[in-house]
mmCIF file of C-alpha atoms and ligand atoms in Angstrom:
data_model
loop_
_atom_site.group_PDB
_atom_site.id
_atom_site.type_symbol
_atom_site.label_atom_id
_atom_site.label_comp_id
_atom_site.label_asym_id
_atom_site.label_seq_id
_atom_site.Cartn_x
_atom_site.Cartn_y
_atom_site.Cartn_z
ATOM 1 C CA MET A 1 11.533 29.085 111.683
ATOM 2 C CA ALA A 2 11.794 25.515 112.922
ATOM 3 C CA LYS A 3 14.355 24.932 115.632
ATOM 4 C CA ALA A 4 17.640 23.545 114.336
ATOM 5 C CA LYS A 5 18.019 19.880 115.205
ATOM 6 C CA ILE A 6 21.554 19.690 113.935
ATOM 7 C CA GLU A 7 23.964 22.564 113.921
ATOM 8 C CA LEU A 8 27.628 22.832 112.999
ATOM 9 C CA ARG A 9 29.459 25.956 114.141
ATOM 10 C CA ASN A 10 32.827 26.848 112.636
ATOM 11 C CA VAL A 11 33.726 23.207 112.252
ATOM 12 C CA ASN A 12 37.169 22.196 111.046
ATOM 13 C CA PHE A 13 38.403 18.676 110.674
ATOM 14 C CA THR A 14 41.962 17.582 109.990
ATOM 15 C CA TYR A 15 43.013 13.960 109.520
ATOM 16 C CA GLN A 16 46.275 12.996 111.237
ATOM 17 C CA PRO A 17 46.852 16.463 112.691
ATOM 18 C CA THR A 18 50.375 17.337 113.866
ATOM 19 C CA THR A 19 51.896 14.836 111.416
ATOM 20 C CA PRO A 20 53.390 15.463 107.965
ATOM 21 C CA LEU A 21 50.322 13.631 106.586
ATOM 22 C CA ALA A 22 47.917 16.153 108.097
ATOM 23 C CA TYR A 23 45.001 16.774 105.747
ATOM 24 C CA GLN A 24 42.275 19.319 106.356
ATOM 25 C CA ALA A 25 39.110 17.688 105.022
ATOM 26 C CA LEU A 26 36.624 20.269 106.370
ATOM 27 C CA ARG A 27 37.170 23.985 106.658
ATOM 28 C CA ASN A 28 34.930 26.310 108.613
ATOM 29 C CA ILE A 29 31.622 24.519 108.118
ATOM 30 C CA ASN A 30 28.483 26.271 109.356
ATOM 31 C CA LEU A 31 25.273 24.380 108.867
ATOM 32 C CA LYS A 32 21.775 24.148 110.320
ATOM 33 C CA ILE A 33 19.319 21.345 109.710
ATOM 34 C CA ALA A 34 15.781 21.832 110.994
ATOM 35 C CA ASP A 35 13.853 19.299 113.053
ATOM 36 C CA GLY A 36 11.947 16.944 110.773
ATOM 37 C CA ALA A 37 13.928 17.959 107.691
ATOM 38 C CA PHE A 38 15.095 15.506 105.070
ATOM 39 C CA THR A 39 18.419 16.825 103.822
ATOM 40 C CA VAL A 40 20.631 15.548 101.036
ATOM 41 C CA LEU A 41 24.320 16.355 100.960
ATOM 42 C CA VAL A 42 25.812 16.260 97.487
ATOM 43 C CA GLY A 43 29.466 16.581 96.510
ATOM 44 C CA GLN A 44 32.288 15.025 94.563
ATOM 45 C CA THR A 45 34.121 11.979 95.815
ATOM 46 C CA GLY A 46 36.630 13.174 98.382
ATOM 47 C CA SER A 47 34.796 16.431 99.084
ATOM 48 C CA GLY A 48 34.219 15.499 102.736
ATOM 49 C CA LYS A 49 30.653 14.173 102.918
ATOM 50 C CA SER A 50 31.533 11.092 104.976
ATOM 51 C CA THR A 51 33.837 13.133 107.179
ATOM 52 C CA LEU A 52 30.983 15.539 107.875
ATOM 53 C CA VAL A 53 28.377 12.892 108.699
ATOM 54 C CA ASN A 54 30.904 11.093 110.927
ATOM 55 C CA LEU A 55 31.043 14.288 112.970
ATOM 56 C CA ILE A 56 27.243 14.461 113.251
ATOM 57 C CA ASP A 57 27.313 10.857 114.468
ATOM 58 C CA ALA A 58 30.162 11.712 116.886
ATOM 59 C CA LEU A 59 32.155 8.877 115.399
ATOM 60 C CA THR A 60 34.944 11.435 115.263
ATOM 61 C CA LEU A 61 35.324 14.733 117.116
ATOM 62 C CA PRO A 62 35.866 18.032 115.307
ATOM 63 C CA THR A 63 39.410 19.391 115.354
ATOM 64 C CA SER A 64 37.813 22.700 116.279
ATOM 65 C CA GLY A 65 34.297 24.112 116.380
ATOM 66 C CA GLN A 66 31.073 22.646 117.728
ATOM 67 C CA VAL A 67 28.541 20.062 116.647
ATOM 68 C CA ILE A 68 25.153 20.353 118.321
ATOM 69 C CA VAL A 69 22.473 17.707 117.918
ATOM 70 C CA ASN A 70 19.200 18.069 119.814
ATOM 71 C CA GLY A 71 20.843 20.490 122.217
ATOM 72 C CA ARG A 72 23.768 18.167 123.012
ATOM 73 C CA LEU A 73 27.150 19.629 122.258
ATOM 74 C CA ILE A 74 30.226 17.885 120.895
ATOM 75 C CA ASN A 75 33.635 19.474 120.575
ATOM 76 C CA ASN A 76 37.245 18.359 120.786
ATOM 77 C CA GLN A 77 36.964 18.161 124.613
ATOM 78 C CA THR A 78 34.128 15.629 124.588
ATOM 79 C CA SER A 79 34.938 12.459 126.540
ATOM 80 C CA LYS A 80 34.682 8.928 125.140
ATOM 81 C CA ARG A 81 31.775 8.221 127.489
ATOM 82 C CA GLU A 82 29.825 11.302 126.352
ATOM 83 C CA GLN A 83 30.590 10.382 122.778
ATOM 84 C CA GLU A 84 29.084 6.907 123.333
ATOM 85 C CA LEU A 85 25.922 8.292 124.932
ATOM 86 C CA PHE A 86 25.543 10.827 122.140
ATOM 87 C CA ARG A 87 25.863 8.127 119.498
ATOM 88 C CA GLN A 88 23.025 6.059 121.008
ATOM 89 C CA LYS A 89 20.553 8.667 119.782
ATOM 90 C CA ILE A 90 21.828 8.650 116.232
ATOM 91 C CA GLY A 91 21.137 6.005 113.636
ATOM 92 C CA PHE A 92 23.951 5.651 111.171
ATOM 93 C CA VAL A 93 23.638 3.482 108.083
ATOM 94 C CA PHE A 94 27.032 2.837 106.527
ATOM 95 C CA GLN A 95 27.631 2.562 102.825
ATOM 96 C CA PHE A 96 27.283 -1.245 102.737
ATOM 97 C CA PRO A 97 25.149 -1.845 105.832
ATOM 98 C CA GLU A 98 24.432 -5.473 104.867
ATOM 99 C CA ARG A 99 28.094 -6.264 105.597
ATOM 100 C CA GLN A 100 27.332 -5.724 109.264
ATOM 101 C CA LEU A 101 24.720 -8.455 109.544
ATOM 102 C CA PHE A 102 26.082 -11.185 111.760
ATOM 103 C CA ALA A 103 23.441 -13.104 113.744
ATOM 104 C CA GLN A 104 21.892 -16.521 113.109
ATOM 105 C CA THR A 105 18.449 -15.072 112.529
ATOM 106 C CA VAL A 106 17.067 -11.753 111.418
ATOM 107 C CA ARG A 107 15.301 -11.453 114.780
ATOM 108 C CA GLU A 108 18.592 -11.722 116.675
ATOM 109 C CA ASP A 109 20.228 -9.234 114.380
ATOM 110 C CA LEU A 110 17.439 -6.694 114.844
ATOM 111 C CA ALA A 111 17.323 -7.235 118.607
ATOM 112 C CA PHE A 112 21.062 -6.696 119.101
ATOM 113 C CA GLY A 113 21.065 -2.889 119.211
ATOM 114 C CA PRO A 114 17.945 -2.510 121.388
ATOM 115 C CA GLN A 115 19.279 -5.168 123.802
ATOM 116 C CA ASN A 116 22.456 -3.159 124.212
ATOM 117 C CA LEU A 117 20.284 -0.200 125.149
ATOM 118 C CA GLY A 118 18.867 -2.350 127.956
ATOM 119 C CA TRP A 119 15.271 -2.337 126.763
ATOM 120 C CA SER A 120 12.590 -4.800 127.941
ATOM 121 C CA GLN A 121 11.725 -7.720 125.653
ATOM 122 C CA GLU A 122 8.298 -6.209 125.040
ATOM 123 C CA LYS A 123 9.754 -2.882 123.952
ATOM 124 C CA ILE A 124 12.281 -4.649 121.731
ATOM 125 C CA ASN A 125 9.599 -6.747 120.012
ATOM 126 C CA LYS A 126 7.478 -3.686 119.409
ATOM 127 C CA SER A 127 10.316 -1.652 117.942
ATOM 128 C CA ILE A 128 11.394 -4.569 115.703
ATOM 129 C CA ARG A 129 7.857 -4.931 114.347
ATOM 130 C CA LYS A 130 7.666 -1.223 113.627
ATOM 131 C CA ALA A 131 11.093 -1.124 111.968
ATOM 132 C CA LEU A 132 10.193 -4.050 109.695
ATOM 133 C CA GLU A 133 6.996 -2.298 108.726
ATOM 134 C CA THR A 134 8.947 0.865 107.875
ATOM 135 C CA VAL A 135 11.295 -1.002 105.525
ATOM 136 C CA GLN A 136 8.355 -3.026 104.177
ATOM 137 C CA LEU A 137 9.487 -6.510 105.132
ATOM 138 C CA SER A 138 7.154 -9.240 106.364
ATOM 139 C CA PRO A 139 7.579 -10.450 109.971
ATOM 140 C CA THR A 140 8.015 -13.984 108.558
ATOM 141 C CA ILE A 141 11.575 -12.923 107.694
ATOM 142 C CA LEU A 142 12.461 -12.846 111.412
ATOM 143 C CA LYS A 143 13.051 -16.606 111.520
ATOM 144 C CA GLN A 144 15.364 -16.611 108.502
ATOM 145 C CA SER A 145 19.120 -16.384 108.444
ATOM 146 C CA PRO A 146 20.244 -12.942 107.244
ATOM 147 C CA PHE A 147 22.634 -14.746 104.905
ATOM 148 C CA SER A 148 19.806 -16.487 103.070
ATOM 149 C CA LEU A 149 18.278 -13.174 101.956
ATOM 150 C CA SER A 150 18.606 -11.289 98.692
ATOM 151 C CA GLY A 151 20.899 -8.251 98.517
ATOM 152 C CA GLY A 152 17.956 -5.855 98.743
ATOM 153 C CA GLN A 153 16.389 -7.724 101.666
ATOM 154 C CA LYS A 154 19.724 -7.731 103.510
ATOM 155 C CA ARG A 155 20.029 -4.005 103.067
ATOM 156 C CA ARG A 156 16.490 -3.471 104.372
ATOM 157 C CA VAL A 157 17.180 -5.672 107.399
ATOM 158 C CA ALA A 158 20.346 -3.690 108.104
ATOM 159 C CA ILE A 159 18.439 -0.399 107.914
ATOM 160 C CA ALA A 160 15.669 -1.870 110.108
ATOM 161 C CA GLY A 161 18.372 -2.727 112.680
ATOM 162 C CA VAL A 162 19.251 0.952 112.914
ATOM 163 C CA LEU A 163 15.600 2.071 112.995
ATOM 164 C CA ALA A 164 14.823 -0.465 115.749
ATOM 165 C CA MET A 165 16.901 1.632 118.148
ATOM 166 C CA ASN A 166 14.479 4.492 117.599
ATOM 167 C CA PRO A 167 17.128 7.113 116.740
ATOM 168 C CA GLU A 168 16.431 10.842 116.873
ATOM 169 C CA VAL A 169 18.471 11.350 113.722
ATOM 170 C CA LEU A 170 18.963 8.970 110.827
ATOM 171 C CA ILE A 171 22.077 9.324 108.684
ATOM 172 C CA LEU A 172 22.589 7.326 105.504
ATOM 173 C CA ASP A 173 26.010 7.545 103.900
ATOM 174 C CA GLU A 174 25.479 6.813 100.196
ATOM 175 C CA PRO A 175 22.203 4.899 100.632
HETATM 176 N N1 ADP B 1 41.312 8.332 107.449
HETATM 177 C C1 ADP B 1 41.727 9.303 106.618
HETATM 178 N N2 ADP B 1 42.984 9.793 106.682
HETATM 179 C C2 ADP B 1 43.398 10.784 105.881
HETATM 180 N N3 ADP B 1 42.623 11.376 104.953
HETATM 181 C C3 ADP B 1 41.362 10.930 104.841
HETATM 182 C C4 ADP B 1 40.847 9.874 105.650
HETATM 183 N N4 ADP B 1 39.554 9.668 105.306
HETATM 184 C C5 ADP B 1 39.296 10.533 104.319
HETATM 185 N N5 ADP B 1 40.370 11.298 104.031
HETATM 186 C C6 ADP B 1 40.446 12.373 103.019
HETATM 187 O O1 ADP B 1 39.502 13.383 103.359
HETATM 188 C C7 ADP B 1 38.830 13.845 102.197
HETATM 189 C C8 ADP B 1 37.345 13.699 102.368
HETATM 190 O O2 ADP B 1 37.021 12.321 102.405
HETATM 191 P P1 ADP B 1 35.521 11.811 102.591
HETATM 192 O O3 ADP B 1 34.900 12.553 103.703
HETATM 193 O O4 ADP B 1 35.581 10.331 102.685
HETATM 194 O O5 ADP B 1 34.841 12.270 101.214
HETATM 195 P P2 ADP B 1 33.467 11.833 100.524
HETATM 196 O O6 ADP B 1 32.684 11.041 101.514
HETATM 197 O O7 ADP B 1 32.815 13.113 100.139
HETATM 198 O O8 ADP B 1 33.863 11.028 99.319
HETATM 199 C C9 ADP B 1 39.406 13.045 101.032
HETATM 200 O O9 ADP B 1 40.391 13.837 100.401
HETATM 201 C C10 ADP B 1 40.030 11.841 101.673
HETATM 202 O O10 ADP B 1 41.138 11.390 100.933
HETATM 203 MG MG1 MG B 2 31.875 9.148 101.468
#
């Protein structure tokens, strides 16, 4: 069997714990996702899909239990710094990713994440080219303003921005 890339062990998640508004969104989740797998999570609105993928992205920490991605472990003791490092390896595309476009040009938008990772200009250019190819956009789009694009193009640029950081895991919440 392929080695698990993502594993959740006895994961519980409660919103606003220790308050009268406490709400347990996830109860005892055990899950393994193999390396290279393409997995779809299906459930009713409010069933906890976003809560679960936020844990895999280490956007939030589990109330109890463990999340393991590529051998790195996250639990409720994980520090902010570890959480940040963990998140650099994970590409997370939010529900309306185009709302996060902000730069003057598509090139600047795509370069933002890789620059924050401290990459060389050459490495950044290469990863941008590859990401554009993956989402099937022409490099001529790099000079344009993200706000001049169609809805579909904006969404592709936003996804390319995540891919440009070369994540080990790609998560799309309601793509
Ligand atoms: N910030 C929050 N505070 C309290 N409850 C929340 C919060 N976010 C989500 N919930 C609740 O947790 C449950 C799961 O939500 P969510 O993970 O967003 O579901 P899904 O993505 O499957 O629609 C829902 O009942 C929702 O109301
Ligand atoms: Mg959701």
